[in-house]
C-alpha positions as a printed Julia matrix, in Angstrom:
230×3 Matrix{Float64}:
 103.93  166.21   -61.89
 103.88  166.07   -58.11
 105.3   168.8    -55.87
 106.13  168.59   -52.21
 103.95  170.56   -49.77
 106.82  172.99   -49.17
 107.33  173.74   -52.86
 103.6   173.99   -53.51
 103.3   176.68   -50.82
 106.12  178.8    -52.26
 105.55  182.14   -54.03
 106.19  181.91   -57.77
 109.23  184.0    -58.8
 109.69  184.82   -62.49
 112.74  183.23   -64.08
 113.71  186.24   -66.19
 115.97  185.98   -69.26
 116.55  182.57   -70.8
 119.2   182.69   -73.5
 119.42  178.92   -73.99
 122.56  176.8    -74.11
 125.92  178.11   -75.21
 126.41  177.47   -78.94
 128.87  174.75   -79.96
 130.75  174.44   -83.27
 129.2   171.88   -85.62
 130.22  171.42   -89.23
 131.17  175.07   -89.72
 128.21  176.54   -87.81
 127.51  177.61   -84.25
 124.55  175.59   -82.98
 122.52  175.82   -79.79
 121.83  172.13   -79.24
 118.58  171.48   -77.43
 117.61  168.12   -78.92
 119.42  165.07   -80.26
 118.63  166.13   -83.85
 120.67  169.31   -83.27
 123.9   167.27   -83.07
 126.09  166.63   -86.12
 129.76  165.83   -86.5
 132.5   163.31   -87.24
 134.57  162.19   -84.27
 136.75  159.45   -82.78
 137.02  157.9    -79.34
 138.84  155.11   -77.55
 137.35  152.61   -75.1
 138.58  149.74   -72.94
 137.07  146.83   -71.04
 137.2   146.29   -67.26
 140.17  143.86   -67.33
 141.81  146.16   -69.92
 142.87  143.25   -72.08
 141.65  144.99   -75.22
 140.8   148.41   -76.64
 138.48  149.85   -79.27
 138.81  152.94   -81.44
 135.38  154.02   -82.63
 134.73  156.61   -85.35
 131.23  157.93   -86.0
 129.78  160.28   -88.6
 126.61  161.8    -87.12
 124.12  163.84   -89.14
 121.19  165.49   -87.34
 121.56  163.17   -84.39
 121.63  159.93   -86.4
 124.73  157.78   -86.9
 125.23  157.5    -90.66
 128.66  155.86   -90.59
 130.62  153.78   -88.07
 134.2   152.53   -88.14
 135.04  150.03   -85.38
 138.71  149.14   -84.86
 139.78  146.76   -82.1
 143.05  145.6    -80.6
 144.32  142.95   -78.22
 141.27  140.67   -77.83
 140.12  138.02   -80.31
 136.53  138.06   -79.04
 136.31  141.8    -79.52
 136.73  141.46   -83.28
 133.45  139.53   -83.42
 131.83  142.09   -81.12
 132.98  144.8    -83.54
 131.3   142.94   -86.42
 128.01  143.09   -84.56
 128.51  146.71   -83.48
 129.09  147.74   -87.1
 125.61  146.42   -87.88
 124.0   147.85   -84.75
 125.25  151.45   -84.8
 124.27  152.91   -88.21
 120.73  154.29   -88.16
 120.59  154.8    -84.4
 120.52  158.22   -82.76
 123.54  158.92   -80.58
 121.3   158.68   -77.51
 120.03  155.27   -78.59
 123.59  154.13   -79.27
 124.75  155.37   -75.87
 122.11  153.17   -74.23
 122.54  150.13   -76.5
 124.57  147.04   -75.62
 127.33  147.12   -78.23
 128.34  143.58   -77.23
 131.79  144.47   -75.83
 132.53  146.78   -72.89
 135.43  148.36   -74.76
 133.07  149.38   -77.59
 130.47  150.59   -75.07
 133.12  152.72   -73.35
 134.26  154.13   -76.69
 130.65  155.1    -77.43
 130.48  156.93   -74.1
 133.66  158.86   -74.88
 132.38  159.8    -78.33
 129.08  160.99   -76.91
 130.91  163.34   -74.56
 133.05  164.76   -77.37
 130.24  165.3    -79.82
 127.74  166.66   -77.26
 130.3   169.26   -76.18
 131.18  170.28   -79.74
 134.64  168.71   -79.79
 134.22  166.82   -83.07
 136.88  166.56   -85.79
 134.53  168.28   -88.23
 133.57  171.13   -85.87
 134.89  173.81   -88.23
 134.44  171.98   -91.55
 131.61  173.57   -93.51
 129.0   170.92   -94.21
 130.94  168.33   -92.2
 132.6   165.26   -93.65
 131.01  163.07   -96.31
 129.68  159.63   -95.43
 132.63  157.34   -96.01
 135.22  159.64   -94.46
 136.04  156.92   -91.93
 137.5   154.73   -94.66
 139.95  157.48   -95.57
 141.58  157.05   -92.16
 142.46  153.49   -93.11
 144.48  154.42   -96.17
 145.35  152.2    -99.15
 144.25  148.61   -98.68
 141.76  149.63   -95.97
 143.77  148.33   -93.0
 143.92  149.86   -89.54
 147.11  151.59   -88.44
 148.62  148.96   -86.15
 151.84  149.08   -84.17
 153.1   145.89   -82.52
 156.41  145.91   -80.66
 157.96  143.53   -78.14
 160.99  143.97   -75.96
 162.86  142.24   -73.15
 165.65  143.44   -70.91
 167.69  140.4    -71.85
 167.32  140.52   -75.65
 166.13  144.04   -76.53
 163.38  145.26   -78.87
 161.57  143.46   -81.67
 159.55  145.46   -84.21
 156.69  143.27   -85.49
 154.35  145.64   -87.32
 154.33  149.38   -87.95
 152.27  151.79   -90.02
 154.31  150.86   -93.08
 153.48  147.18   -92.74
 154.47  143.74   -91.47
 158.14  143.74   -90.47
 160.26  141.13   -92.26
 163.66  142.05   -90.88
 165.33  144.44   -88.44
 168.63  146.02   -89.48
 171.37  146.29   -86.85
 174.63  148.23   -86.9
 178.03  147.13   -85.56
 176.81  147.83   -82.0
 173.68  145.67   -82.52
 171.51  148.78   -82.37
 168.43  149.04   -84.61
 168.96  151.41   -87.54
 166.08  150.4    -89.84
 163.75  147.66   -90.93
 162.34  145.9    -93.99
 158.58  145.47   -94.3
 155.84  144.29   -96.62
 152.72  146.43   -96.99
 150.0   143.83   -96.47
 147.15  146.11   -97.55
 148.77  146.97  -100.88
 149.89  143.37  -101.42
 146.43  141.94  -100.88
 144.89  144.61  -103.09
 147.25  143.6   -105.91
 146.46  139.9   -105.44
 142.73  140.64  -105.54
 143.29  142.36  -108.88
 144.93  139.25  -110.33
 148.63  139.88  -109.72
 150.64  136.73  -108.96
 151.04  136.46  -105.15
 154.84  136.17  -105.32
 155.06  139.22  -107.57
 152.64  141.16  -105.38
 154.71  140.28  -102.31
 158.0   141.35  -103.86
 156.61  144.6   -105.31
 155.3   145.75  -101.94
 158.45  145.25   -99.91
 160.09  148.43   -98.66
 162.64  149.63   -96.12
 162.77  152.35   -93.51
 165.68  154.17   -91.92
 169.27  153.14   -92.69
 168.37  149.53   -93.4
 170.74  149.41   -96.38
 173.68  150.15   -94.04
 172.87  147.3    -91.64
 175.72  144.9    -90.86
 173.26  142.32   -89.59
 169.58  141.63   -90.34
 167.45  139.57   -87.95
 163.96  138.12   -88.25
 162.05  139.68   -85.32
 159.88  136.55   -84.99
 162.65  133.99   -85.08
 165.93  135.5    -83.88
């Protein structure tokens, strides 16, 4: 290591006490993280690309600095779905430092990785106070039955009002209106549950009909409209 002439000529002053970094909560323990292997935790983060035409929600399960599980969810950009496919192969097995400095194909996914790194390095993980952390596979639990992301898609215009297209419950089939043409409920089909039933051999028509539900005061609607047609 090279020192400048000024520093080299200085008198050496003892540093004194060195208590190390402040401990952060990790999987039910207080850890002084000095190296990448000292980091563990399960956390989420959201990223976006420069034109902000799409977003990514990234969930990572890190054990001793290594990514053991990755869930990549994307929205709003068709190309990003293919980037997510590649990122899901790239991330597991890398340390969080490697992942931070790896091209994850899409800027939105790269930005999400940056946000996750900040959270986990500062001890702000979801599993901070969970003894032993979360098991590998915990990311799938966030998806629920049918393993589909929680997606909300709504559209509205000043001239014609709101259209509900998809909510957490599922794909919206009809919007119920009252006598004032105000929305009071909706009918939906749970695509995740429907596809799971079809995969198990249930007739598609039967699977479709068995997974239709309603929300709100849909039964009291005086008019039902198709949000994609009317």
